[in-house]
Tab-separated table of N, CA and C in Angstrom:
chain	number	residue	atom	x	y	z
A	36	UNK	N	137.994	-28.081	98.283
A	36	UNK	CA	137.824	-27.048	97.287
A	36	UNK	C	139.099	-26.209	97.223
A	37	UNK	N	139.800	-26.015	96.130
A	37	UNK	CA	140.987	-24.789	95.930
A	37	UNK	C	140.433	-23.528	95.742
A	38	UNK	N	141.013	-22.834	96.104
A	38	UNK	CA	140.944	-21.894	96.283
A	38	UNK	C	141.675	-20.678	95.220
A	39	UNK	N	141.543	-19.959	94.602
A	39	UNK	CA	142.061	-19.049	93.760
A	39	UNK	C	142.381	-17.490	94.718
A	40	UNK	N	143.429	-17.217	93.712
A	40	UNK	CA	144.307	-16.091	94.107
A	40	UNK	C	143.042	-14.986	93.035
A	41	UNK	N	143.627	-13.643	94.169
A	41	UNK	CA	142.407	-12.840	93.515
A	41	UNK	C	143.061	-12.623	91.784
A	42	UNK	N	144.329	-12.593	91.730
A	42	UNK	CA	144.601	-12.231	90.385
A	42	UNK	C	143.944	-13.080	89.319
A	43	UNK	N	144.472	-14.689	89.956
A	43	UNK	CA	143.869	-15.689	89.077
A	43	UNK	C	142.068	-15.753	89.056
A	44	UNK	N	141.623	-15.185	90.136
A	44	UNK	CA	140.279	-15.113	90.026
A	44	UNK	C	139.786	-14.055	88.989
A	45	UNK	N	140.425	-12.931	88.903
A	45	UNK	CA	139.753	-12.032	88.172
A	45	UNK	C	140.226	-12.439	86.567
A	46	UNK	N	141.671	-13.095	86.386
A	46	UNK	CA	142.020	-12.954	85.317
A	46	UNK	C	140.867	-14.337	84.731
A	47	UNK	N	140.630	-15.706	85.029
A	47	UNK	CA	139.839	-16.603	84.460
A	47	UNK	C	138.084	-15.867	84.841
A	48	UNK	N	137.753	-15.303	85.191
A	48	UNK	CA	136.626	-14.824	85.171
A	48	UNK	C	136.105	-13.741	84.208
A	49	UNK	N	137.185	-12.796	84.107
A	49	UNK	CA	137.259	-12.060	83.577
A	49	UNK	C	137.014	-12.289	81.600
A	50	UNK	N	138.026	-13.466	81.521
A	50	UNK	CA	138.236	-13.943	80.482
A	50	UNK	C	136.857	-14.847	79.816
A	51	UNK	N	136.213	-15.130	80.945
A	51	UNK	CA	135.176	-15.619	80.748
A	51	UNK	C	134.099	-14.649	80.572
A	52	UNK	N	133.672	-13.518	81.261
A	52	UNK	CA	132.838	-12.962	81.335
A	52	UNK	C	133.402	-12.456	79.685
A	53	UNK	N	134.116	-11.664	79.021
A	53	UNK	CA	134.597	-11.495	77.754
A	53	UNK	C	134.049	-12.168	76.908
A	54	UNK	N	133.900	-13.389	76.879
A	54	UNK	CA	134.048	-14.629	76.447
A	54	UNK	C	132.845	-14.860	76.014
A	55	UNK	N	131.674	-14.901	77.017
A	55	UNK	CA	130.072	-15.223	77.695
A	55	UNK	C	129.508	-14.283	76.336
A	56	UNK	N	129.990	-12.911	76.152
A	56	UNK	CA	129.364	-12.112	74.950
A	56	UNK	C	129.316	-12.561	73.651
A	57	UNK	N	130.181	-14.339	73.396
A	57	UNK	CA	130.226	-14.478	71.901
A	57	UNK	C	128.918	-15.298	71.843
A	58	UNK	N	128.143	-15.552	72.922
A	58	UNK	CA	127.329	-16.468	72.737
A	58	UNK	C	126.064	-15.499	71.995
A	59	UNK	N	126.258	-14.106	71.921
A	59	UNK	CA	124.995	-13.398	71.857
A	59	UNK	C	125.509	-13.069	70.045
A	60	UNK	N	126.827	-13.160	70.237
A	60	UNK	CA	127.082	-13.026	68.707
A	60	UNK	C	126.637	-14.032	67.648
A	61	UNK	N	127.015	-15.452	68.334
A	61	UNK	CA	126.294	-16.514	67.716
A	61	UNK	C	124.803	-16.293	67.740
A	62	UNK	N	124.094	-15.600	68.574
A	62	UNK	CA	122.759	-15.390	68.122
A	62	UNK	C	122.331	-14.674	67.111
A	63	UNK	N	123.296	-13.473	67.308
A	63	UNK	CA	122.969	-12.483	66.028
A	63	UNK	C	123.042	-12.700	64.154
A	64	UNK	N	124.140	-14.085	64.292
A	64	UNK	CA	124.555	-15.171	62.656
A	64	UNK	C	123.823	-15.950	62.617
A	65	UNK	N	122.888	-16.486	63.818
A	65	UNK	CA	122.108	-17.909	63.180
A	65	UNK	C	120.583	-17.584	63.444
A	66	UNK	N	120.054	-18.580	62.959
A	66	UNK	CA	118.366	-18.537	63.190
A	66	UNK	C	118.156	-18.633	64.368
A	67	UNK	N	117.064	-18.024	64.490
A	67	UNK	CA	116.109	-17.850	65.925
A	67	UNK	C	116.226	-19.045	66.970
A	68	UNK	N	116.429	-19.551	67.791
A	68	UNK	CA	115.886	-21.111	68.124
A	68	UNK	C	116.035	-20.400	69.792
A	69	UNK	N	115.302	-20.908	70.838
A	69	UNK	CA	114.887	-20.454	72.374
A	69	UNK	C	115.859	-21.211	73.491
A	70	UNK	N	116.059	-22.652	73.034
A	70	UNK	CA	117.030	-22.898	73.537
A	70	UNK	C	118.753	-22.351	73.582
A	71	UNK	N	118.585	-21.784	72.534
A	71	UNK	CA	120.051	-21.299	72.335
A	71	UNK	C	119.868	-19.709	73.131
A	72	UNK	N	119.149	-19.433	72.599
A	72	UNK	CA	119.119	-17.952	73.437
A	72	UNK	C	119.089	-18.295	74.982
A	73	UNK	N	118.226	-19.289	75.503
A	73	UNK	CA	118.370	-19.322	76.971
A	73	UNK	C	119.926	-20.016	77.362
A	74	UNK	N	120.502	-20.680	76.379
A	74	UNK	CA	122.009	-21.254	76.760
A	74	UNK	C	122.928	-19.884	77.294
A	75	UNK	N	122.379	-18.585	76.235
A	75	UNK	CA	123.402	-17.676	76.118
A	75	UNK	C	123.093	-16.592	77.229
A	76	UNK	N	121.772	-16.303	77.506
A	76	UNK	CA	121.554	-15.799	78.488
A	76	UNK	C	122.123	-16.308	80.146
A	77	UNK	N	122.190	-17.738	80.371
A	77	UNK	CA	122.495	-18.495	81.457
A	77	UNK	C	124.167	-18.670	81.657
A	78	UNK	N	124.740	-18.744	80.232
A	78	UNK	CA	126.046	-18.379	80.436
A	78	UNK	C	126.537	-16.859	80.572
A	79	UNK	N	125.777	-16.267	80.300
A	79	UNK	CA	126.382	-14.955	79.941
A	79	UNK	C	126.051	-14.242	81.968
A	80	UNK	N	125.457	-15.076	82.452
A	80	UNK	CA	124.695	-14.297	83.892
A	80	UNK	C	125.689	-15.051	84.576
A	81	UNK	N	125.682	-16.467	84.666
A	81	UNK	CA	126.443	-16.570	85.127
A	81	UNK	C	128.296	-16.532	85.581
A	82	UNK	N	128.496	-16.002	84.217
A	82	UNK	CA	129.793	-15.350	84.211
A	82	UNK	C	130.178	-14.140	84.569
A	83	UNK	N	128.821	-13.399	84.522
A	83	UNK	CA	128.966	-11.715	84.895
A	83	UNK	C	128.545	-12.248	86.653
A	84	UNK	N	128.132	-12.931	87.155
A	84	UNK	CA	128.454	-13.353	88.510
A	84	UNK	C	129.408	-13.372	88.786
A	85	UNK	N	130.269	-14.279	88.575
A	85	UNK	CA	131.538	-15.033	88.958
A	85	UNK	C	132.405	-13.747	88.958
A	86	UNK	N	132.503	-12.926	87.556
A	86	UNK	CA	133.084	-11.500	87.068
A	86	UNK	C	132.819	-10.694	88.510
A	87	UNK	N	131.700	-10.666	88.433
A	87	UNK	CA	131.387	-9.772	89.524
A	87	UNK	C	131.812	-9.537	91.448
A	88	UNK	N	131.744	-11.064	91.762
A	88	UNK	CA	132.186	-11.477	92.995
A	88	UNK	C	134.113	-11.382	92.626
A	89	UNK	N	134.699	-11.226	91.280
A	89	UNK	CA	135.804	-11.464	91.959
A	89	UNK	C	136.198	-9.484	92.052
A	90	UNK	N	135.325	-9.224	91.167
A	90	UNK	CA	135.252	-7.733	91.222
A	90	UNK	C	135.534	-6.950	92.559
A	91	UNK	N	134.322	-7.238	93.240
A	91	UNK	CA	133.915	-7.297	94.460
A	91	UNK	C	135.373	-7.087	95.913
A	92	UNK	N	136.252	-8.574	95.203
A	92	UNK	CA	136.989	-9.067	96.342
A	92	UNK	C	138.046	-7.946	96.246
A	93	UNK	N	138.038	-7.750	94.871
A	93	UNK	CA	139.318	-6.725	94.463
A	93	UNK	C	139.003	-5.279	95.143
A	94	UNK	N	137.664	-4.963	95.216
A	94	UNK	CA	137.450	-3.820	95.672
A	94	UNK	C	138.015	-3.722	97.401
A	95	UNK	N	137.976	-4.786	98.130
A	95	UNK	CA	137.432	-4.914	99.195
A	95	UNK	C	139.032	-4.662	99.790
A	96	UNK	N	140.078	-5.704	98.474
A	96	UNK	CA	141.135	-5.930	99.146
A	96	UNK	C	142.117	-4.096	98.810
A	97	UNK	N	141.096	-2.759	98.011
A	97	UNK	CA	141.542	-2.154	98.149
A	97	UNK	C	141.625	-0.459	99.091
A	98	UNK	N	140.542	-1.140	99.600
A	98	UNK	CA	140.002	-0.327	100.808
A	98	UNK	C	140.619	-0.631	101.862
A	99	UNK	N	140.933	0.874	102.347
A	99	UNK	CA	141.528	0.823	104.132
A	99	UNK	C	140.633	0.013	105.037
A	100	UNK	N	141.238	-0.501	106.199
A	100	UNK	CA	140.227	-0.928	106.644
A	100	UNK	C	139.183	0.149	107.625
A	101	UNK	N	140.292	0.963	108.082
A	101	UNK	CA	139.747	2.423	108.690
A	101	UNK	C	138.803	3.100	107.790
A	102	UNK	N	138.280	2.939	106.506
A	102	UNK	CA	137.995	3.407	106.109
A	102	UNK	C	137.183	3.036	104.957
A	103	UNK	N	136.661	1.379	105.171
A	103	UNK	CA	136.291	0.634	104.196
A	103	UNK	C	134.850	1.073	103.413
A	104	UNK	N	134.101	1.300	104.472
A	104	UNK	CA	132.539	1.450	104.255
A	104	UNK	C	132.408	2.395	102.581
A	105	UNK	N	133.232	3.959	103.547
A	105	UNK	CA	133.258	5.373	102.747
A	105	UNK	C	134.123	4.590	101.112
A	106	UNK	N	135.397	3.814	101.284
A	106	UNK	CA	135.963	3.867	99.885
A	106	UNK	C	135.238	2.581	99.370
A	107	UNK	N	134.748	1.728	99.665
A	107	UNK	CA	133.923	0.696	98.714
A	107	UNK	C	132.763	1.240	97.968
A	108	UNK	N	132.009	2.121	98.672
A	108	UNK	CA	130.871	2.844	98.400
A	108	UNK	C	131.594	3.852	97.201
A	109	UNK	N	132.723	4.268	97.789
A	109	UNK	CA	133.000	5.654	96.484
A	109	UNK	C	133.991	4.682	94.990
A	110	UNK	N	134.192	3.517	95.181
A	110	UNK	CA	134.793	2.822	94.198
A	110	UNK	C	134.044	2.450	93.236
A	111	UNK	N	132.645	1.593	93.748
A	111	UNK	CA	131.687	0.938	93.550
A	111	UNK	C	130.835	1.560	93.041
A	112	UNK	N	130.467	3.316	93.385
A	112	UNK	CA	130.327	3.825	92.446
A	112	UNK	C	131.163	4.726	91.108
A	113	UNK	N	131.975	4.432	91.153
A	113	UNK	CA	133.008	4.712	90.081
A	113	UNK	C	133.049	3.806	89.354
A	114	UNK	N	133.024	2.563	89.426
A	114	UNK	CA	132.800	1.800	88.474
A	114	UNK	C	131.308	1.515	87.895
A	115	UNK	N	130.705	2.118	88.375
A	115	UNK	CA	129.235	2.077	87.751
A	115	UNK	C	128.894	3.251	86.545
A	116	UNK	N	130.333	3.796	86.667
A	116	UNK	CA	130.005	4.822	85.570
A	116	UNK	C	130.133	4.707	84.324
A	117	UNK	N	130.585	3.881	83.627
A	117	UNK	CA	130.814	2.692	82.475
A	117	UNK	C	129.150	2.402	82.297
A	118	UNK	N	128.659	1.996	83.089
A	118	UNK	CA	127.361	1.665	82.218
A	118	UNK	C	126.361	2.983	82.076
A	119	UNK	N	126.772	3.830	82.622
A	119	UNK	CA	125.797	5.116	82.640
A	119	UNK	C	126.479	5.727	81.014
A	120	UNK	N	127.296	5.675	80.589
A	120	UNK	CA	128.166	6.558	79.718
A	120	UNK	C	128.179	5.423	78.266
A	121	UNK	N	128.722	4.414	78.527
A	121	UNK	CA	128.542	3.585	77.759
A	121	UNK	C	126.915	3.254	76.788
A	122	UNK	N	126.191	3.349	77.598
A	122	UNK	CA	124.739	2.893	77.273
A	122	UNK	C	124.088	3.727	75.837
A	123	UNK	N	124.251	5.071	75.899
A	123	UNK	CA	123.732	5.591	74.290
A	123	UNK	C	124.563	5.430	73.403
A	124	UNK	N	126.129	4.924	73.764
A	124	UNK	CA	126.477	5.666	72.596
A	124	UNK	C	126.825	3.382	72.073
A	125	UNK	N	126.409	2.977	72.772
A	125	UNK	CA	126.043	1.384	72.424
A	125	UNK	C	124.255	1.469	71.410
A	126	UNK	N	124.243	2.510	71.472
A	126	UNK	CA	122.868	2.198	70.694
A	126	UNK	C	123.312	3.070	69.614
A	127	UNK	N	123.896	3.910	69.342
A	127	UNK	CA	124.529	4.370	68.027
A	127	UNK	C	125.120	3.433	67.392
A	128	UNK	N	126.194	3.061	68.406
A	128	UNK	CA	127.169	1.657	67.577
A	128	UNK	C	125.977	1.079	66.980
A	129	UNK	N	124.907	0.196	67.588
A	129	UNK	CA	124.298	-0.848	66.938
A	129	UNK	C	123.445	-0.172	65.974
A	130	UNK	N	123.103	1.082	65.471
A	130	UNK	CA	122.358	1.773	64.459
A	130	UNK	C	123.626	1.966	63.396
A	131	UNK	N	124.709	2.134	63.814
A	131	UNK	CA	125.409	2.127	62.423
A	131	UNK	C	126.144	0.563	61.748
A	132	UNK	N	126.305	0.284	63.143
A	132	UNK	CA	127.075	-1.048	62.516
A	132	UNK	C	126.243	-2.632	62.306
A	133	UNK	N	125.451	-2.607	63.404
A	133	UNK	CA	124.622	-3.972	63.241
A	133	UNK	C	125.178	-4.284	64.929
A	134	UNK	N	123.747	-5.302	64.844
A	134	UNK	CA	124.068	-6.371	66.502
A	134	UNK	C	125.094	-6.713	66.140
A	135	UNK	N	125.650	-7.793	65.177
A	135	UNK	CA	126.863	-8.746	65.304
A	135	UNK	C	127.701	-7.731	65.371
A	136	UNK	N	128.073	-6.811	64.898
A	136	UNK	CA	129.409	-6.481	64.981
A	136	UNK	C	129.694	-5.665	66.302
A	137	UNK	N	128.490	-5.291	67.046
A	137	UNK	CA	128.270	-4.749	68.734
A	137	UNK	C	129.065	-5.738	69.174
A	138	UNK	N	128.460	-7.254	69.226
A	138	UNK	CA	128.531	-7.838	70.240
A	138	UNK	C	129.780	-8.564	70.277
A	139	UNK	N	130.592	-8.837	68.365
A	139	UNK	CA	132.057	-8.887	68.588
A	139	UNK	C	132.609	-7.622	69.483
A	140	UNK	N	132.003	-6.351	68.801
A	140	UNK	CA	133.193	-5.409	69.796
A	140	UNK	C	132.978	-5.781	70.906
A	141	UNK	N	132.004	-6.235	71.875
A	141	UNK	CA	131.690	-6.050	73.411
A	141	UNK	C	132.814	-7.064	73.780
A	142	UNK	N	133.140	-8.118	72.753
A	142	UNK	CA	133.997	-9.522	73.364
A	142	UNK	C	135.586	-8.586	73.555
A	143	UNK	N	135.605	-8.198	72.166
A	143	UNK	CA	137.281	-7.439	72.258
A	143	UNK	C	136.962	-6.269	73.077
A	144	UNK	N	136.260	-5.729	73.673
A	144	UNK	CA	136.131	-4.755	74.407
A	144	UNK	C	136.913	-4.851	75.722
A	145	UNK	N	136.785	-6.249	76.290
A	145	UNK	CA	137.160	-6.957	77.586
A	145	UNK	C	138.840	-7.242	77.582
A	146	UNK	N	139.439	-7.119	76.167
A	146	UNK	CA	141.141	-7.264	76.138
A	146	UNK	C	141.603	-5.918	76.767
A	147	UNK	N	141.579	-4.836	76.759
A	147	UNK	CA	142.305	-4.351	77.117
A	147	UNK	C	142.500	-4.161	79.046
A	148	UNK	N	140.925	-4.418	79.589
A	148	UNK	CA	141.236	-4.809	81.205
A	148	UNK	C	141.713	-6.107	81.424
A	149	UNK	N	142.124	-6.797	80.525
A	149	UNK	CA	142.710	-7.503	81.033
A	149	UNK	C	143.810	-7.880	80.854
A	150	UNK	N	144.577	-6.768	79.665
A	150	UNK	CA	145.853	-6.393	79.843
A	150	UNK	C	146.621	-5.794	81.016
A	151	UNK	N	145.288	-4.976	80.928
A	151	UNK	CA	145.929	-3.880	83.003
A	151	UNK	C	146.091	-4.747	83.527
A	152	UNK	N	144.830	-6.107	84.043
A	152	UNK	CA	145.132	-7.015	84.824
A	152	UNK	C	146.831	-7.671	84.920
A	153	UNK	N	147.096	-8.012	83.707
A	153	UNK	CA	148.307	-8.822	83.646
A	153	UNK	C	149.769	-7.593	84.246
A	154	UNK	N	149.658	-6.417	83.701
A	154	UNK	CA	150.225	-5.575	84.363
A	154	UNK	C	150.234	-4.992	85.618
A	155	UNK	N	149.016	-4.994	86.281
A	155	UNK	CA	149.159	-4.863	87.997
A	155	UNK	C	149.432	-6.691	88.675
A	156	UNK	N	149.911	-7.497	88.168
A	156	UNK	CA	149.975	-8.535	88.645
A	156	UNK	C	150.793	-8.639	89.763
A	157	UNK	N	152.174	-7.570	89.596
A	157	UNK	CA	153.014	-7.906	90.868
A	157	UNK	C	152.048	-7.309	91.569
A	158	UNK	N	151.329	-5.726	91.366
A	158	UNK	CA	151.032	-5.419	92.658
A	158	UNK	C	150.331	-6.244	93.434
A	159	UNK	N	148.909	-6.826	92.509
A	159	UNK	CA	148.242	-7.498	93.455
A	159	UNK	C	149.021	-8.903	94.287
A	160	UNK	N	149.950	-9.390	93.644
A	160	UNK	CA	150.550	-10.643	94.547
A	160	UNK	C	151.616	-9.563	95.680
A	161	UNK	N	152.012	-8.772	95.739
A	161	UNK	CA	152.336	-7.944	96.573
A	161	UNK	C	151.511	-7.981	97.905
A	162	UNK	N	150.299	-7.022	97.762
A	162	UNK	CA	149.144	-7.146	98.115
A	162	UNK	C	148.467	-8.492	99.272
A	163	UNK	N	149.084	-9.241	98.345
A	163	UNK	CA	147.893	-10.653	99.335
A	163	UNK	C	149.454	-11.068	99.850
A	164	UNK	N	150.638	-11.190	99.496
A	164	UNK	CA	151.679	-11.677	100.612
A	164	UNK	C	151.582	-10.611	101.848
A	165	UNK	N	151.898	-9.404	101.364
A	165	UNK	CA	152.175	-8.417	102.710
A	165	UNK	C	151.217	-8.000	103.418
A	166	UNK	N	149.565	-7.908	102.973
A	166	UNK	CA	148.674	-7.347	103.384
A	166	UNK	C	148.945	-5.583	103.526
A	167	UNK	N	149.501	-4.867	102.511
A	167	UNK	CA	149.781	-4.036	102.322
A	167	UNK	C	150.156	-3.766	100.471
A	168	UNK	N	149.924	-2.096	100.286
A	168	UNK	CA	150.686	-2.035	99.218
A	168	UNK	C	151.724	-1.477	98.771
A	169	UNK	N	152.011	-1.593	97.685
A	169	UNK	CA	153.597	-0.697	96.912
A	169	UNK	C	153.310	0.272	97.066
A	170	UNK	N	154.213	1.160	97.352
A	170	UNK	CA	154.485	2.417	97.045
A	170	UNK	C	154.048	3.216	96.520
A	171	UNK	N	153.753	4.200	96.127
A	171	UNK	CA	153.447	4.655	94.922
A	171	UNK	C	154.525	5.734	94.249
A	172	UNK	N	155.569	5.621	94.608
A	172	UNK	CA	156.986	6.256	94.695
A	172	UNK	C	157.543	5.195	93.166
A	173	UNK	N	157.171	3.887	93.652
A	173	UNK	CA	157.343	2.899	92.678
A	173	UNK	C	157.644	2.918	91.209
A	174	UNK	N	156.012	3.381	91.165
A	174	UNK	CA	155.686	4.003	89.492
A	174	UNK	C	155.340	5.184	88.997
A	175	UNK	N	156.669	6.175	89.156
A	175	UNK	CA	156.452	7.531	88.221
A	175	UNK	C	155.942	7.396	87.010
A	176	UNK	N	157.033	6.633	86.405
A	176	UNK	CA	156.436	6.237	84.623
A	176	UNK	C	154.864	6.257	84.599
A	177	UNK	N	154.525	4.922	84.771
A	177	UNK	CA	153.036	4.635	84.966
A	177	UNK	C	152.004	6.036	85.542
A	178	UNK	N	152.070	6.801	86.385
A	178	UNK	CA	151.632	7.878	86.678
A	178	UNK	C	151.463	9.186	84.980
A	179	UNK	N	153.278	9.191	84.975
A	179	UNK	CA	153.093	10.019	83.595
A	179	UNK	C	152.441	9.333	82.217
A	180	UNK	N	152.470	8.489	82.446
A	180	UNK	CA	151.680	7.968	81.028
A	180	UNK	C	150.140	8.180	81.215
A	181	UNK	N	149.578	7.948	82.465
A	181	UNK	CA	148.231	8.132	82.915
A	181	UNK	C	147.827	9.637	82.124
A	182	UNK	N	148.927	10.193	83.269
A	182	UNK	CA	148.410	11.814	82.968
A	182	UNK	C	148.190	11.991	81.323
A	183	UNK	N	149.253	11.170	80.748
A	183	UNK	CA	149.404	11.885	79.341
A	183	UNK	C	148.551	11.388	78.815
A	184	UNK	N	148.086	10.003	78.701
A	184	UNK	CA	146.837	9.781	78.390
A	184	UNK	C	145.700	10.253	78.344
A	185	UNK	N	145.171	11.022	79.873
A	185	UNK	CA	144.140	11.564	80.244
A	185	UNK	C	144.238	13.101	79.463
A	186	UNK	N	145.526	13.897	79.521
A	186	UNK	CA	145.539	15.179	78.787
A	186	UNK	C	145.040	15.002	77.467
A	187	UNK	N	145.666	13.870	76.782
A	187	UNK	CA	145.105	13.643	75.477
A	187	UNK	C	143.609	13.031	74.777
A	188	UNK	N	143.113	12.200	76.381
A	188	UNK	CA	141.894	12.348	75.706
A	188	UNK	C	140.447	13.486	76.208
A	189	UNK	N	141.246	14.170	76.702
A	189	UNK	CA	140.315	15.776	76.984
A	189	UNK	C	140.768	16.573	76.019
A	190	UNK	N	141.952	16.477	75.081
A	190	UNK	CA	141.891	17.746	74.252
A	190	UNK	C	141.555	17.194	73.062
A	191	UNK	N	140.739	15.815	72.583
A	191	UNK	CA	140.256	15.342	71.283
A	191	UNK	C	138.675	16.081	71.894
């Protein structure tokens, strides 16, 4: 069995789990039929698996080890905050726009993490050679763009 690099794991999983949401779009354009819905349900779970475990590895490989328990727990819930926040205002979307056009956005929804992905790429191959990370001296830029980002979307 080969084995995948976490980057390459998250980036083909990722792409997949993205991906797994057009099957619900094809539900929303064609007629009813049970087999197709269970195709889309079975792909769509099992990709948010695969998504999920490489999720997982990424978390794991970013926790101290002195200190793994406390930052997996406080990551793990940080990323759970996307579905708490996300969830009403996904039911507005689908009251103004329609299922199909939800469930295209949900597919393009998935491009832009996986632009970050392609952009933390050195770090993470950094990462799995040294068992350590960069700096953070590294990336001022990246820092100020954060901030400026974040200033700008608290004063809309």
């Amino acid at each position: 069995m080969q084995r995948l690099s976490l980057f390459r794991a998250l980036l083909i999983f990722g792409i997949l789990q993205g991906a797994s949401n057009a099957g619900y779009w094809l539900l929303s354009i064609t007629d009813k039929h049970l087999y197709s819905m269970g195709a889309a349900v079975f792909f769509e779970n099992l990709c948010g698996g695969m998504g999920t475990s490489a999720f997982v590895a990424l978390l794991m490989t970013l926790c101290n080890k002195s200190f793994s328990a406390t930052q997996f727990a406080l990551l793990s819930a940080l990323s759970a905050v996307g579905r708490v926040y996300v969830g009403p205002v996904a039911g507005w979307f689908v009251e103004a726009h329609g299922w199909s056009t939800f469930y295209l956005f949900s597919v393009a929804a998935a491009v832009p993490g996986l632009i970050l992905l392609l952009v933390c790429r050195q770090t993470l191959e950094y990462t799995r050679v040294n068992d350590n990370f960069i700096s953070r001296t590294e990336y001022p830029a990246g820092y100020a763009f954060a901030m400026w980002t974040l200033a700008a979307g608290i004063s809309n």
